[in-house]
CSV table of C-alpha atoms in Angstrom, one decimal:
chain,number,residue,atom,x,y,z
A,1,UNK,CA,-33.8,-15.2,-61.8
A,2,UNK,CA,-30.8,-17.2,-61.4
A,3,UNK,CA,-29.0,-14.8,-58.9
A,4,UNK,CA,-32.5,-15.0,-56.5
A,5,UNK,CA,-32.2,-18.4,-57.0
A,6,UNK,CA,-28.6,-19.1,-56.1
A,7,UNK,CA,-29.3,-16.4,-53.1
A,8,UNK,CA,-32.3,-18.5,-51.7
A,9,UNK,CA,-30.8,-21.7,-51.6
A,10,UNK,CA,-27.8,-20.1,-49.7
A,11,UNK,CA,-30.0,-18.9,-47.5
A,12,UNK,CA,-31.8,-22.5,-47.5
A,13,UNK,CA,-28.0,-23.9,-46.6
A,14,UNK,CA,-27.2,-21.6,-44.1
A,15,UNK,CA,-30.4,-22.3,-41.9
A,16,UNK,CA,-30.0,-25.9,-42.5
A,17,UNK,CA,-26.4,-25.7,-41.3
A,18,UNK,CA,-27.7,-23.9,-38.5
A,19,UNK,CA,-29.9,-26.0,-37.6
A,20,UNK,CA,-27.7,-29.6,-38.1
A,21,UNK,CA,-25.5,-27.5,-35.6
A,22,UNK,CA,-28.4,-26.5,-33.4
A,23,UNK,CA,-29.2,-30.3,-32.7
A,24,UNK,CA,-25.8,-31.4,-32.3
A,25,UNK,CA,-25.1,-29.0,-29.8
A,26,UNK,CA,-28.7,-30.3,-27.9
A,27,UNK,CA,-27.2,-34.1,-28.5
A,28,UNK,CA,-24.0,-33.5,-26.6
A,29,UNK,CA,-25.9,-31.8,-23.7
A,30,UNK,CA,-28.4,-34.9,-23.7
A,31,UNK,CA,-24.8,-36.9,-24.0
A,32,UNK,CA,-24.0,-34.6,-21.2
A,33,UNK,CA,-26.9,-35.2,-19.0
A,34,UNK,CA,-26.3,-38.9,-19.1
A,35,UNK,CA,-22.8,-39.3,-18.1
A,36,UNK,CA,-23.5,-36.3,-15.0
A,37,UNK,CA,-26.5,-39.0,-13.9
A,38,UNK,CA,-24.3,-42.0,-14.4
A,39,UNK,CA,-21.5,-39.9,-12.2
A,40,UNK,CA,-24.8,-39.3,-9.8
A,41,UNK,CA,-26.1,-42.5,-9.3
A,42,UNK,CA,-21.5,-43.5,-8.9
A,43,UNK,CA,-21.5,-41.0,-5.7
A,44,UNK,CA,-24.8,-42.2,-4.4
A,45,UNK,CA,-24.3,-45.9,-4.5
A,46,UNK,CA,-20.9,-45.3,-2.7
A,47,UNK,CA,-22.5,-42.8,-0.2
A,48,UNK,CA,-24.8,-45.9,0.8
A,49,UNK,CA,-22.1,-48.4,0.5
A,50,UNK,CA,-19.9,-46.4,2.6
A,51,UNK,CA,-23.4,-45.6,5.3
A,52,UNK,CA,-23.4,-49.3,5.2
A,53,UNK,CA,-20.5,-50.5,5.5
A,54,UNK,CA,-20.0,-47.8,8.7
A,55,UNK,CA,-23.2,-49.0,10.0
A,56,UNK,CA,-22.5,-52.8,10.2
A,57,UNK,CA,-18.6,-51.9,11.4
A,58,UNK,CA,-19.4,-51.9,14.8
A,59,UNK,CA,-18.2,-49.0,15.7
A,60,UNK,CA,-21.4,-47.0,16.0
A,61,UNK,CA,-24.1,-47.6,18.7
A,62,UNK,CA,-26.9,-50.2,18.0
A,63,UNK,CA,-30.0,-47.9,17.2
A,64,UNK,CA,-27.8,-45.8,14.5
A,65,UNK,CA,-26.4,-48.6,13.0
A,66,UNK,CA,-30.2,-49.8,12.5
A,67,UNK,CA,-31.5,-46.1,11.5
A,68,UNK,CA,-28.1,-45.9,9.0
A,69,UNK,CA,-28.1,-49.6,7.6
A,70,UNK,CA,-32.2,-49.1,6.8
A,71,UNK,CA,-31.6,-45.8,5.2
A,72,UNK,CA,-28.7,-47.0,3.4
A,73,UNK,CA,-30.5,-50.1,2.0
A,74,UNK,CA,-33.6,-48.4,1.4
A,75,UNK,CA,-31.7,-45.8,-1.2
A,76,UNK,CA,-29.7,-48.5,-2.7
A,77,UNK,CA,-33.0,-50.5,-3.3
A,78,UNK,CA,-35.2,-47.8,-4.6
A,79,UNK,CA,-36.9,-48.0,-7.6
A,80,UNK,CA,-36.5,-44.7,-10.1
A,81,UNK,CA,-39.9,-42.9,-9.0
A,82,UNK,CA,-38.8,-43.4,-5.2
A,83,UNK,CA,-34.9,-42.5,-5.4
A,84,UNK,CA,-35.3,-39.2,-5.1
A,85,UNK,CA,-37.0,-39.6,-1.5
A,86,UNK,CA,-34.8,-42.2,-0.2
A,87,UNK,CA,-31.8,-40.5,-0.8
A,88,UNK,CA,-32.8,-37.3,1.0
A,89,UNK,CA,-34.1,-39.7,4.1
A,90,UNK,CA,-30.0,-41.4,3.6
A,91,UNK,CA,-29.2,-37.7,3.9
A,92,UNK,CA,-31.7,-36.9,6.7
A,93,UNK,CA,-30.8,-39.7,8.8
A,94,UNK,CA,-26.8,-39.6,8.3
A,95,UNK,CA,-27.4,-35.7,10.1
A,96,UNK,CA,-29.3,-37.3,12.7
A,97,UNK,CA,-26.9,-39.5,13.5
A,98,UNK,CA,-23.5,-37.4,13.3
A,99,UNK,CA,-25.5,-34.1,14.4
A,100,UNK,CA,-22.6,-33.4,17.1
A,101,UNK,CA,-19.3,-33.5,17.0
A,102,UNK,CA,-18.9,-36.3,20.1
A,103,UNK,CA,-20.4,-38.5,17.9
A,104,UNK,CA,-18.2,-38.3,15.0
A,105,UNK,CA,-15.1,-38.2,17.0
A,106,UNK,CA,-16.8,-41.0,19.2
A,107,UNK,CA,-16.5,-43.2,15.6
A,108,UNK,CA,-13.3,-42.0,14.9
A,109,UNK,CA,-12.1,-43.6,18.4
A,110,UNK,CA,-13.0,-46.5,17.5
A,111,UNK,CA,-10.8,-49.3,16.1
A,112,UNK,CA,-11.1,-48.7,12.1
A,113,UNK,CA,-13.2,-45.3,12.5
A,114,UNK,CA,-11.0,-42.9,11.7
A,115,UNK,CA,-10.8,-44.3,7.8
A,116,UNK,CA,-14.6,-44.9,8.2
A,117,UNK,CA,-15.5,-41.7,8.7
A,118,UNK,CA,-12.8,-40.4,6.2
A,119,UNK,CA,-14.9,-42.2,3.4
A,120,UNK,CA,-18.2,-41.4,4.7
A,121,UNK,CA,-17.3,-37.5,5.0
A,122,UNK,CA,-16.0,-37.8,1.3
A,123,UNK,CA,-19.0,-39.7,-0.1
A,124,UNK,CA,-21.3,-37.0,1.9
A,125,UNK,CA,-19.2,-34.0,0.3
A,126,UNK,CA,-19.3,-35.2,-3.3
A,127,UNK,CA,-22.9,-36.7,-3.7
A,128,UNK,CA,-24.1,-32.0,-3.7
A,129,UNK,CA,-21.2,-31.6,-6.4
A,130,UNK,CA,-22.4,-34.4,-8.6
A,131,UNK,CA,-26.0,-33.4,-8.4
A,132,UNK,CA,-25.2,-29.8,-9.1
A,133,UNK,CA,-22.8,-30.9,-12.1
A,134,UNK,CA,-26.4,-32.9,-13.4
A,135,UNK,CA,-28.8,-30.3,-12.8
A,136,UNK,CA,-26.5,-27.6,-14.6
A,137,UNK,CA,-26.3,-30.2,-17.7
A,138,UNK,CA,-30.3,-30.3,-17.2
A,139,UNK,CA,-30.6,-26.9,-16.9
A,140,UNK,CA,-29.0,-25.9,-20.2
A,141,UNK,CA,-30.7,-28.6,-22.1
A,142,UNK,CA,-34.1,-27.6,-21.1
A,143,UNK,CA,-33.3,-23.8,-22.1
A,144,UNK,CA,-32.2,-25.2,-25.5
A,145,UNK,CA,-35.6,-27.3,-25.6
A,146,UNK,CA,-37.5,-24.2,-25.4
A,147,UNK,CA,-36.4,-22.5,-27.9
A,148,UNK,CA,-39.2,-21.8,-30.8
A,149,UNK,CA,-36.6,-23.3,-33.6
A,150,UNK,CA,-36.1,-26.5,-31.1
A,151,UNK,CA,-39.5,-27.1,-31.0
A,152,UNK,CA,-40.5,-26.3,-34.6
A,153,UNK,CA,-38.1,-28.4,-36.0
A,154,UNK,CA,-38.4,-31.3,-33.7
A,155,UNK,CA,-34.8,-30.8,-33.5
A,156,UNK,CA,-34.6,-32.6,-29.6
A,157,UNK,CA,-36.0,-36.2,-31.5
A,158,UNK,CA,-37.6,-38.3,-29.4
A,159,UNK,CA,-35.6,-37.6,-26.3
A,160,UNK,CA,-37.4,-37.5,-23.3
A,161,UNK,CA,-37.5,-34.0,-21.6
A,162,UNK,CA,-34.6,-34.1,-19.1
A,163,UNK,CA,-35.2,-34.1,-15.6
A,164,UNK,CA,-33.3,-32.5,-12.3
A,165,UNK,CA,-32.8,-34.7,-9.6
A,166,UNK,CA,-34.3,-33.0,-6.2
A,167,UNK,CA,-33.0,-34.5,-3.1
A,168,UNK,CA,-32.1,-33.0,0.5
A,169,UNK,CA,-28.0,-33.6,0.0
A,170,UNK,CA,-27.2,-31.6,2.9
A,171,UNK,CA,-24.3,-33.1,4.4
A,172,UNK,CA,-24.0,-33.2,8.6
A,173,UNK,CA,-22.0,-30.6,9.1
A,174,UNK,CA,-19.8,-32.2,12.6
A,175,UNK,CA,-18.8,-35.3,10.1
A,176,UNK,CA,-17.8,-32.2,7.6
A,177,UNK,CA,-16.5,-29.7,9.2
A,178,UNK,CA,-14.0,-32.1,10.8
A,179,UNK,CA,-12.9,-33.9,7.9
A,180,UNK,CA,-12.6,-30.4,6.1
């Protein structure tokens, strides 16, 4: 009797330890998931600063520094629910505006447009690597979440279910291709 005994509560220890590892491993990809968003929402806020900063430089042309400086503000003002949709209109007008290549070499002309559209094209570039980097962390945690033992064991707390970040980060591919 003792034997069985000892053997169950080995066997009550090793899916306990299992288990304590099991939701560690889904707190460091929650852990995970918050500093990819907090390196999101870094590259986004610059992208706009950078989109307005550009946009009240002079060097663009009246009706894109409007159609920049409004989608710029716009994303930086959003509230959570909207983010997702102002950001792809920041992306949606910044192709507008540098769909050619003229247009970007037109601002790197300019007095001051060179570094401009330096920053710009490096803000552009990084905001699809961040968002990929959070959506992988996402990714994995959800996987973990579905898991029968996750579930059953409550083992995610009371962690909200994590959630990807959809936007349209396509960059415009003259501001780029050049600065590539």
């Amino acid at each position: 009797m003792s034997a069985t005994l000892i053997w169950i509560l080995v066997a009550l220890l090793a899916i306990g330890l299992y288990l304590s590892w099991t939701a560690g491993r889904l707190d460091r990809l929650h852990t995970r998931i918050d500093a990819a968003r907090a390196a999101l929402d870094a590259q986004l806020l610059r992208r706009a600063s950078v989109t307005q900063e550009l946009a009240t430089s002079g060097v663009l042309d009246p009706a894109a520094s409007i159609v920049l400086y409004e989608a710029a503000h716009a994303a930086r003002q959003a509230e959570e629910e909207q983010r997702e949709f102002a950001e792809s209109e920041l992306s949606q007008a910044l192709r507008a505006v540098f769909a050619e290549p003229p247009q970007v070499e037109g601002v790197r002309e300019a007095p001051g447009g060179e570094e401009a559209a330096r920053e710009l094209a490096e803000s552009v570039r990084r905001v699809p690597m961040a968002r990929r980097f959070h959506n992988d962390a996402v990714g994995a945690a959800r996987r973990l979440r579905e898991h029968r033992k996750v579930r059953w064991f409550h083992l995610a707390g009371h962690a909200p279910f994590p959630m990807a970040f959809e936007m349209d980060d396509e960059p415009p591919a003259a501001l780029v291709d050049r600065a590539a």
